mmCIF file of C-alpha atoms and ligand atoms in Angstrom:
data_model
loop_
_atom_site.group_PDB
_atom_site.id
_atom_site.type_symbol
_atom_site.label_atom_id
_atom_site.label_comp_id
_atom_site.label_asym_id
_atom_site.label_seq_id
_atom_site.Cartn_x
_atom_site.Cartn_y
_atom_site.Cartn_z
ATOM 1 C CA MET X 5 2.270 3.891 -6.397
ATOM 2 C CA ALA X 6 0.228 7.094 -6.332
ATOM 3 C CA ARG X 7 -1.466 6.019 -3.106
ATOM 4 C CA GLU X 8 1.839 5.485 -1.334
ATOM 5 C CA VAL X 9 3.218 8.752 -2.683
ATOM 6 C CA ARG X 10 0.183 10.559 -1.322
ATOM 7 C CA GLU X 11 0.679 8.950 2.057
ATOM 8 C CA ARG X 12 4.331 9.938 2.085
ATOM 9 C CA LEU X 13 3.466 13.527 1.176
ATOM 10 C CA GLU X 14 0.932 13.679 3.939
ATOM 11 C CA GLY X 15 3.421 12.188 6.354
ATOM 12 C CA ARG X 16 5.618 15.218 5.637
ATOM 13 C CA ASP X 17 2.917 17.518 7.011
ATOM 14 C CA ARG X 18 2.618 15.592 10.240
ATOM 15 C CA GLN X 19 4.542 16.586 13.303
ATOM 16 C CA GLU X 20 4.701 14.917 16.633
ATOM 17 C CA GLY X 21 2.053 16.204 18.996
ATOM 18 C CA LYS X 22 0.062 17.967 16.265
ATOM 19 C CA ALA X 23 -3.253 16.947 14.750
ATOM 20 C CA GLN X 24 -3.712 13.226 14.512
ATOM 21 C CA ARG X 25 -5.841 13.563 11.367
ATOM 22 C CA ILE X 26 -4.459 15.055 8.198
ATOM 23 C CA PRO X 27 -5.814 16.904 5.141
ATOM 24 C CA TYR X 28 -6.670 14.990 2.021
ATOM 25 C CA LEU X 29 -5.298 15.890 -1.436
ATOM 26 C CA SER X 30 -5.822 13.619 -4.397
ATOM 27 C CA PRO X 31 -2.732 12.391 -6.372
ATOM 28 C CA THR X 32 -3.773 14.727 -9.200
ATOM 29 C CA GLU X 33 -3.867 17.713 -6.850
ATOM 30 C CA ARG X 34 -0.468 16.734 -5.500
ATOM 31 C CA VAL X 35 1.017 16.610 -8.990
ATOM 32 C CA LYS X 36 -0.575 19.997 -9.805
ATOM 33 C CA ARG X 37 1.341 21.458 -6.878
ATOM 34 C CA LEU X 38 4.543 20.665 -8.771
ATOM 35 C CA GLY X 39 3.649 23.237 -11.452
ATOM 36 C CA PRO X 40 2.566 23.068 -15.111
ATOM 37 C CA GLU X 41 5.901 21.797 -16.480
ATOM 38 C CA ARG X 42 6.048 18.761 -14.203
ATOM 39 C CA GLU X 43 2.350 18.131 -14.600
ATOM 40 C CA ALA X 44 2.804 17.996 -18.394
ATOM 41 C CA LEU X 45 5.596 15.441 -17.972
ATOM 42 C CA TYR X 46 3.404 13.383 -15.660
ATOM 43 C CA GLN X 47 0.609 13.337 -18.241
ATOM 44 C CA LYS X 48 3.034 12.538 -21.082
ATOM 45 C CA ASN X 49 4.354 9.469 -19.305
ATOM 46 C CA THR X 50 0.895 7.963 -19.076
ATOM 47 C CA THR X 51 0.563 5.157 -21.608
ATOM 48 C CA PRO X 52 -2.832 4.532 -23.262
ATOM 49 C CA LEU X 53 -3.325 1.341 -21.233
ATOM 50 C CA SER X 54 -2.420 2.919 -17.908
ATOM 51 C CA SER X 55 -4.627 5.906 -18.849
ATOM 52 C CA SER X 56 -7.604 3.619 -19.231
ATOM 53 C CA PHE X 57 -6.865 1.996 -15.848
ATOM 54 C CA VAL X 58 -6.671 5.464 -14.273
ATOM 55 C CA ARG X 59 -9.978 6.461 -15.897
ATOM 56 C CA LEU X 60 -11.662 3.274 -14.663
ATOM 57 C CA CYS X 61 -10.427 3.966 -11.135
ATOM 58 C CA ILE X 62 -11.852 7.495 -11.344
ATOM 59 C CA MET X 63 -15.189 6.103 -12.534
ATOM 60 C CA ARG X 64 -15.213 3.736 -9.565
ATOM 61 C CA ALA X 65 -14.841 6.714 -7.228
ATOM 62 C CA GLU X 66 -18.578 7.236 -7.778
ATOM 63 C CA LEU X 67 -19.313 3.705 -6.563
ATOM 64 C CA VAL X 68 -17.568 3.570 -3.203
ATOM 65 C CA ASP X 69 -20.754 4.098 -1.185
ATOM 66 C CA GLY X 70 -24.493 3.553 -1.601
ATOM 67 C CA PRO X 71 -27.775 2.766 0.104
ATOM 68 C CA VAL X 72 -27.824 0.145 2.849
ATOM 69 C CA ASN X 73 -30.413 -2.639 2.797
ATOM 70 C CA PRO X 74 -32.927 -1.736 5.581
ATOM 71 C CA THR X 75 -33.393 -5.449 6.355
ATOM 72 C CA ARG X 76 -30.273 -6.479 8.237
ATOM 73 C CA GLU X 77 -29.085 -10.078 8.040
ATOM 74 C CA PRO X 78 -28.513 -11.413 11.562
ATOM 75 C CA VAL X 79 -24.856 -12.207 12.310
ATOM 76 C CA LYS X 80 -24.433 -15.929 13.057
ATOM 77 C CA ASP X 81 -21.158 -15.700 14.860
ATOM 78 C CA SER X 82 -18.285 -13.343 14.307
ATOM 79 C CA PRO X 83 -15.538 -15.876 13.332
ATOM 80 C CA THR X 84 -17.809 -17.552 10.725
ATOM 81 C CA LEU X 85 -18.874 -14.203 9.312
ATOM 82 C CA THR X 86 -15.233 -13.043 9.138
ATOM 83 C CA GLY X 87 -14.267 -16.240 7.314
ATOM 84 C CA GLU X 88 -17.082 -15.717 4.797
ATOM 85 C CA ILE X 89 -16.139 -12.081 4.155
ATOM 86 C CA LYS X 90 -12.460 -12.967 3.711
ATOM 87 C CA GLY X 91 -13.465 -15.824 1.401
ATOM 88 C CA LEU X 92 -15.536 -13.423 -0.675
ATOM 89 C CA ALA X 93 -12.622 -10.972 -0.910
ATOM 90 C CA ARG X 94 -10.403 -13.824 -2.161
ATOM 91 C CA TYR X 95 -13.096 -14.932 -4.618
ATOM 92 C CA LEU X 96 -13.145 -11.377 -5.984
ATOM 93 C CA GLY X 97 -9.386 -11.673 -6.590
ATOM 94 C CA ALA X 98 -7.586 -10.433 -3.470
ATOM 95 C CA ASP X 99 -4.452 -12.333 -2.564
ATOM 96 C CA LEU X 100 -4.026 -11.034 0.975
ATOM 97 C CA VAL X 101 -6.935 -10.163 3.277
ATOM 98 C CA GLY X 102 -6.974 -9.017 6.913
ATOM 99 C CA VAL X 103 -9.213 -7.146 9.335
ATOM 100 C CA SER X 104 -8.304 -4.368 11.768
ATOM 101 C CA ARG X 105 -10.190 -2.033 14.058
ATOM 102 C CA LEU X 106 -10.715 1.424 12.536
ATOM 103 C CA GLN X 107 -8.480 4.019 14.241
ATOM 104 C CA GLU X 108 -9.413 7.678 14.021
ATOM 105 C CA SER X 109 -5.795 8.574 13.280
ATOM 106 C CA TYR X 110 -6.038 6.622 9.998
ATOM 107 C CA LEU X 111 -8.690 9.003 8.634
ATOM 108 C CA TYR X 112 -8.002 12.082 6.547
ATOM 109 C CA LEU X 113 -8.793 15.371 8.292
ATOM 110 C CA GLU X 114 -12.127 16.283 6.757
ATOM 111 C CA ASN X 115 -13.487 12.768 6.708
ATOM 112 C CA ASP X 116 -15.537 10.840 9.181
ATOM 113 C CA LEU X 117 -16.711 7.270 8.985
ATOM 114 C CA PRO X 118 -19.468 5.684 11.060
ATOM 115 C CA HIS X 119 -17.538 2.426 11.017
ATOM 116 C CA THR X 120 -15.702 0.185 13.448
ATOM 117 C CA HIS X 121 -13.633 -2.148 11.254
ATOM 118 C CA VAL X 122 -11.446 -2.095 8.140
ATOM 119 C CA ILE X 123 -11.001 -5.013 5.745
ATOM 120 C CA SER X 124 -7.640 -4.622 3.975
ATOM 121 C CA LEU X 125 -7.073 -6.265 0.580
ATOM 122 C CA GLY X 126 -3.684 -6.773 -1.067
ATOM 123 C CA LEU X 127 -2.876 -7.631 -4.673
ATOM 124 C CA PRO X 128 0.637 -8.352 -5.989
ATOM 125 C CA MET X 129 2.174 -6.885 -9.106
ATOM 126 C CA GLU X 130 3.987 -9.154 -11.576
ATOM 127 C CA HIS X 131 7.599 -9.757 -10.549
ATOM 128 C CA GLY X 132 8.815 -9.979 -14.159
ATOM 129 C CA ILE X 133 7.255 -6.630 -15.021
ATOM 130 C CA MET X 134 8.418 -4.851 -11.873
ATOM 131 C CA LYS X 135 11.995 -5.908 -12.674
ATOM 132 C CA THR X 136 11.776 -3.401 -15.552
ATOM 133 C CA ALA X 137 10.858 -0.416 -13.315
ATOM 134 C CA PRO X 138 10.885 2.396 -14.143
ATOM 135 C CA SER X 139 9.235 1.646 -17.482
ATOM 136 C CA ARG X 140 5.954 2.095 -19.303
ATOM 137 C CA LYS X 141 5.228 -1.540 -18.485
ATOM 138 C CA SER X 142 5.802 -1.161 -14.744
ATOM 139 C CA TYR X 143 3.746 2.045 -14.672
ATOM 140 C CA THR X 144 0.884 0.222 -16.367
ATOM 141 C CA GLU X 145 1.268 -2.654 -13.896
ATOM 142 C CA PHE X 146 0.863 -0.246 -10.953
ATOM 143 C CA TRP X 147 -2.419 0.951 -12.412
ATOM 144 C CA ARG X 148 -3.571 -2.522 -13.449
ATOM 145 C CA ALA X 149 -3.284 -3.608 -9.798
ATOM 146 C CA TYR X 150 -4.935 -0.436 -8.485
ATOM 147 C CA ASN X 151 -7.780 -0.805 -10.954
ATOM 148 C CA ASP X 152 -8.356 -4.477 -10.038
ATOM 149 C CA LEU X 153 -8.366 -3.553 -6.347
ATOM 150 C CA ALA X 154 -10.798 -0.691 -6.948
ATOM 151 C CA GLU X 155 -13.193 -3.141 -8.564
ATOM 152 C CA MET X 156 -12.822 -5.649 -5.696
ATOM 153 C CA VAL X 157 -13.408 -3.182 -2.867
ATOM 154 C CA VAL X 158 -16.394 -1.607 -4.623
ATOM 155 C CA HIS X 159 -17.938 -5.083 -4.989
ATOM 156 C CA LEU X 160 -17.180 -6.113 -1.429
ATOM 157 C CA ALA X 161 -18.627 -2.904 0.056
ATOM 158 C CA ALA X 162 -21.789 -3.280 -2.075
ATOM 159 C CA HIS X 163 -22.167 -6.875 -0.850
ATOM 160 C CA ILE X 164 -21.908 -5.810 2.809
ATOM 161 C CA ARG X 165 -24.459 -3.003 2.303
ATOM 162 C CA GLY X 166 -26.728 -5.633 0.758
ATOM 163 C CA MET X 167 -26.454 -7.547 4.060
ATOM 164 C CA GLY X 168 -27.829 -4.469 5.846
ATOM 165 C CA TYR X 169 -24.554 -3.032 7.206
ATOM 166 C CA SER X 170 -22.907 0.250 6.318
ATOM 167 C CA ALA X 171 -19.736 -0.145 4.196
ATOM 168 C CA ARG X 172 -17.518 2.115 2.114
ATOM 169 C CA ALA X 173 -14.793 1.181 -0.372
ATOM 170 C CA HIS X 174 -11.381 2.909 -0.303
ATOM 171 C CA HIS X 175 -9.085 2.759 -3.316
ATOM 172 C CA VAL X 176 -6.357 4.795 -4.927
ATOM 173 C CA ARG X 177 -8.731 7.357 -6.463
ATOM 174 C CA ALA X 178 -11.300 7.528 -3.688
ATOM 175 C CA GLY X 179 -10.352 6.890 -0.117
ATOM 176 C CA ASP X 180 -10.818 8.303 3.349
ATOM 177 C CA LEU X 181 -8.204 6.045 4.909
ATOM 178 C CA LEU X 182 -4.439 5.665 5.067
ATOM 179 C CA LEU X 183 -4.214 2.167 3.646
ATOM 180 C CA ILE X 184 -0.764 1.144 4.860
ATOM 181 C CA PRO X 185 -1.361 1.526 8.638
ATOM 182 C CA CYS X 186 -4.659 -0.377 8.259
ATOM 183 C CA ALA X 187 -2.859 -3.194 6.413
ATOM 184 C CA VAL X 188 -0.109 -3.288 9.070
ATOM 185 C CA ASP X 189 -2.716 -3.598 11.841
ATOM 186 C CA ALA X 190 -4.523 -6.284 9.835
ATOM 187 C CA GLY X 191 -1.354 -8.389 9.693
ATOM 188 C CA LEU X 192 -0.723 -8.144 5.942
ATOM 189 C CA GLY X 193 2.878 -7.095 6.465
ATOM 190 C CA GLU X 194 5.214 -4.582 8.086
ATOM 191 C CA LEU X 195 6.137 -0.975 7.365
ATOM 192 C CA SER X 196 9.584 -0.751 5.754
ATOM 193 C CA LYS X 197 12.379 1.776 5.290
ATOM 194 C CA MET X 198 11.041 2.734 1.847
ATOM 195 C CA GLY X 199 7.699 3.663 3.464
ATOM 196 C CA LEU X 200 5.772 0.845 1.809
ATOM 197 C CA LEU X 201 4.243 -2.294 3.230
ATOM 198 C CA ILE X 202 6.472 -5.376 2.997
ATOM 199 C CA THR X 203 4.567 -8.657 2.893
ATOM 200 C CA LYS X 204 6.073 -12.065 3.512
ATOM 201 C CA LYS X 205 5.167 -13.516 0.122
ATOM 202 C CA TYR X 206 5.553 -10.551 -2.242
ATOM 203 C CA GLY X 207 7.753 -8.105 -0.344
ATOM 204 C CA PRO X 208 6.878 -4.523 -1.355
ATOM 205 C CA ARG X 209 5.440 -5.648 -4.731
ATOM 206 C CA ILE X 210 1.890 -5.210 -3.461
ATOM 207 C CA ARG X 211 -0.934 -2.667 -3.852
ATOM 208 C CA LEU X 212 -3.702 -2.086 -1.336
ATOM 209 C CA GLY X 213 -7.411 -1.335 -1.128
ATOM 210 C CA ALA X 214 -9.856 -1.429 1.800
ATOM 211 C CA VAL X 215 -13.475 -1.526 2.915
ATOM 212 C CA SER X 216 -14.581 0.140 6.153
ATOM 213 C CA THR X 217 -17.749 -1.186 7.760
ATOM 214 C CA ASP X 218 -19.769 -1.611 10.950
ATOM 215 C CA LEU X 219 -20.018 -5.353 10.362
ATOM 216 C CA PRO X 220 -18.923 -7.061 13.626
ATOM 217 C CA LEU X 221 -15.777 -8.853 12.433
ATOM 218 C CA GLU X 222 -12.906 -10.619 14.166
ATOM 219 C CA VAL X 223 -9.693 -8.591 13.985
ATOM 220 C CA ASP X 224 -6.287 -9.960 12.968
ATOM 221 C CA ARG X 225 -3.003 -9.277 14.714
ATOM 222 C CA PRO X 226 -0.032 -7.362 13.306
ATOM 223 C CA VAL X 227 2.831 -9.619 12.205
ATOM 224 C CA ASP X 228 6.542 -9.444 13.016
ATOM 225 C CA LEU X 229 8.522 -10.405 9.905
ATOM 226 C CA GLY X 230 11.767 -8.942 11.231
ATOM 227 C CA ILE X 231 11.529 -6.105 8.680
ATOM 228 C CA GLN X 232 12.668 -3.390 11.118
ATOM 229 C CA ASP X 233 15.893 -5.307 11.767
ATOM 230 C CA PHE X 234 16.289 -6.291 8.097
ATOM 231 C CA CYS X 235 15.936 -2.672 6.938
ATOM 232 C CA GLU X 236 18.485 -1.512 9.539
ATOM 233 C CA LYS X 237 21.006 -3.916 7.965
ATOM 234 C CA CYS X 238 20.038 -3.331 4.322
ATOM 235 C CA SER X 239 19.375 0.202 2.919
ATOM 236 C CA LYS X 240 19.356 -1.024 -0.686
ATOM 237 C CA CYS X 241 16.255 1.060 -1.504
ATOM 238 C CA ALA X 242 17.970 4.190 -0.131
ATOM 239 C CA ARG X 243 21.061 3.494 -2.268
ATOM 240 C CA HIS X 244 18.982 3.055 -5.427
ATOM 241 C CA CYS X 245 16.545 5.931 -4.869
ATOM 242 C CA PRO X 246 17.481 8.489 -7.561
ATOM 243 C CA THR X 247 16.494 11.478 -5.406
ATOM 244 C CA GLY X 248 17.695 10.412 -1.977
ATOM 245 C CA ALA X 249 14.108 10.462 -0.722
ATOM 246 C CA ILE X 250 14.622 7.441 1.547
ATOM 247 C CA PRO X 251 16.447 8.244 4.815
ATOM 248 C CA GLU X 252 19.008 5.997 6.480
ATOM 249 C CA LYS X 253 17.817 6.803 10.005
ATOM 250 C CA LYS X 254 14.451 6.709 11.715
ATOM 251 C CA THR X 255 12.786 9.843 13.131
ATOM 252 C CA TRP X 256 9.755 10.466 15.363
ATOM 253 C CA VAL X 257 6.559 10.972 13.342
ATOM 254 C CA ARG X 258 3.205 11.250 15.140
ATOM 255 C CA SER X 259 4.712 9.588 18.196
ATOM 256 C CA VAL X 260 5.969 6.677 16.066
ATOM 257 C CA ARG X 261 9.669 6.103 15.356
ATOM 258 C CA LYS X 262 9.977 5.290 11.649
ATOM 259 C CA TRP X 263 11.812 6.033 8.428
ATOM 260 C CA GLN X 264 10.116 9.108 6.964
ATOM 261 C CA VAL X 265 10.351 9.144 3.165
ATOM 262 C CA ASP X 266 10.533 12.609 1.559
ATOM 263 C CA GLY X 267 7.304 12.511 -0.456
ATOM 264 C CA GLU X 268 7.979 15.661 -2.479
ATOM 265 C CA ARG X 269 11.317 14.382 -3.741
ATOM 266 C CA CYS X 270 9.737 11.022 -4.536
ATOM 267 C CA VAL X 271 6.765 12.457 -6.424
ATOM 268 C CA GLU X 272 9.091 14.605 -8.521
ATOM 269 C CA THR X 273 10.874 11.499 -9.836
ATOM 270 C CA PHE X 274 7.650 9.541 -9.874
ATOM 271 C CA SER X 275 6.042 12.116 -12.176
ATOM 272 C CA LYS X 276 8.984 12.189 -14.572
ATOM 273 C CA SER X 277 9.843 8.515 -14.867
ATOM 274 C CA PHE X 278 6.890 6.133 -15.110
ATOM 275 C CA GLY X 279 6.130 5.965 -11.411
ATOM 276 C CA CYS X 280 9.818 5.193 -10.658
ATOM 277 C CA GLY X 281 9.614 2.072 -8.428
ATOM 278 C CA MET X 282 13.407 1.661 -8.153
ATOM 279 C CA CYS X 283 13.001 1.033 -4.423
ATOM 280 C CA ILE X 284 10.537 -1.813 -5.046
ATOM 281 C CA ARG X 285 12.635 -3.280 -7.840
ATOM 282 C CA HIS X 286 15.837 -3.522 -5.774
ATOM 283 C CA CYS X 287 14.392 -4.577 -2.400
ATOM 284 C CA PRO X 288 15.721 -8.038 -1.386
ATOM 285 C CA TRP X 289 12.143 -8.973 -0.401
ATOM 286 C CA ASN X 290 11.005 -8.470 -4.006
ATOM 287 C CA LYS X 291 11.789 -11.918 -5.328
ATOM 288 C CA PRO X 292 9.845 -14.574 -7.272
ATOM 289 C CA ASP X 293 8.069 -17.241 -5.236
ATOM 290 C CA THR X 294 10.635 -20.031 -5.753
ATOM 291 C CA LEU X 295 11.668 -22.689 -3.196
ATOM 292 C CA LEU X 296 15.003 -20.947 -2.583
ATOM 293 C CA HIS X 297 13.345 -17.627 -1.878
ATOM 294 C CA ARG X 298 10.655 -19.230 0.289
ATOM 295 C CA ILE X 299 13.375 -20.805 2.464
ATOM 296 C CA SER X 300 15.289 -17.502 2.565
ATOM 297 C CA ARG X 301 12.168 -15.620 3.670
ATOM 298 C CA GLU X 302 11.439 -18.126 6.443
ATOM 299 C CA ALA X 303 15.021 -17.785 7.670
ATOM 300 C CA ALA X 304 14.828 -13.974 7.520
ATOM 301 C CA VAL X 305 11.634 -13.928 9.579
ATOM 302 C CA ARG X 306 13.126 -16.191 12.261
ATOM 303 C CA SER X 307 16.747 -15.160 12.736
ATOM 304 C CA THR X 308 18.712 -11.943 12.967
ATOM 305 C CA THR X 309 21.870 -13.821 11.871
ATOM 306 C CA ALA X 310 20.049 -15.018 8.748
ATOM 307 C CA ARG X 311 18.991 -11.417 8.046
ATOM 308 C CA SER X 312 22.628 -10.280 8.189
ATOM 309 C CA LEU X 313 23.713 -13.109 5.860
ATOM 310 C CA LEU X 314 20.831 -12.545 3.445
ATOM 311 C CA THR X 315 21.512 -8.815 3.021
ATOM 312 C CA LYS X 316 25.134 -9.685 2.131
ATOM 313 C CA ALA X 317 24.071 -12.560 -0.146
ATOM 314 C CA ASP X 318 21.614 -10.272 -1.946
ATOM 315 C CA ASP X 319 24.356 -7.713 -2.600
ATOM 316 C CA TRP X 320 26.648 -10.466 -3.846
ATOM 317 C CA LEU X 321 24.075 -12.179 -6.116
ATOM 318 C CA TYR X 322 22.088 -9.181 -7.373
ATOM 319 C CA GLY X 323 24.490 -6.289 -6.950
ATOM 320 C CA LYS X 324 24.707 -3.587 -4.256
HETATM 321 S S1 LIG V 421 13.140 4.968 -5.495
HETATM 322 FE FE1 LIG V 421 11.724 6.184 -6.721
HETATM 323 S S2 LIG V 421 9.663 5.554 -6.021
HETATM 324 FE FE2 LIG V 421 11.128 4.851 -4.482
HETATM 325 S S3 LIG V 421 11.188 6.532 -2.976
HETATM 326 FE FE3 LIG V 421 12.865 6.925 -4.426
HETATM 327 S S4 LIG V 421 11.964 8.285 -5.960
HETATM 328 FE FE4 LIG V 421 10.251 7.369 -4.824
HETATM 329 S S1 LIG V 422 15.490 -2.434 0.209
HETATM 330 FE FE1 LIG V 422 16.239 -3.143 2.190
HETATM 331 S S2 LIG V 422 16.056 -1.346 3.519
HETATM 332 FE FE2 LIG V 422 14.773 -0.963 1.750
HETATM 333 S S3 LIG V 422 12.745 -1.675 2.333
HETATM 334 FE FE3 LIG V 422 13.752 -3.387 1.275
HETATM 335 S S4 LIG V 422 14.682 -4.564 2.961
HETATM 336 FE FE4 LIG V 422 14.179 -2.541 3.782
#
């Protein structure tokens, strides 16, 4: 969650027509900006297990980059190479993998990367645990997923450097990239009203990591899951957000029309109540992978009428 909160906070600083690249502040620095009282609450809510996941992520910040093998493996052909790299990411544990071209606007202000592509990795959080959000369990689950992703991207980047190509890992505690736009471009899912990525299989119950590289890979296409239309009809996350951080209407942000979540309001609740996650918990796309929900998702992707019916059915079955 910290990654998304950071992105939301940074989104607040952006204005249309202004700098396309934005300053980087770590989640810890962001929380410090809330003052000592809030910071103490944030620390208090950290369970021993989630603390160890956070510490492991911090340790992996040292491992995101390294020397590149001077003997470069020749690339056979780009589609085969892309398939192998995606297969390796899945072998390491990623559930969703996609490739996009690196855009300068996805870099933080002071950072520069000599890379051309981004490999985005997604890992779901347990549905049963996220139903309890906000709780110590759900907070630990956020960090369990982030920690697993940190390990995967560090491994994948090291493997690519071993092939003789530059590569850098990006995870929640060490990243130069905005992960959500990269994942959208790589076809992992769509941006939603709550400001998070919604994937077809897991909805918003997903965490992200990435590897940037100069390996010549095949890029994926963004997907249209009908989320923009679904979110227009739904607003459940906005109704359940305890601070009103999620807006009903879209605004222009960096020349893109989107729902702009108020990151400062969100982080305030986030720091006091186990990472909050009420928006994820109540989203109609956050359902277990049963036959009924698979059929519902297919219908929602294909038909605007189905989207209208499903938002009403979700209210009726699971409450408004
Ligand atoms: S529901 Fe909680 S986590 Fe989601 S935007 Fe609102 S405050 Fe943030
Ligand atoms: S709860 Fe509804 S409005 Fe919010 S992100 Fe999910 S589908 Fe969109």
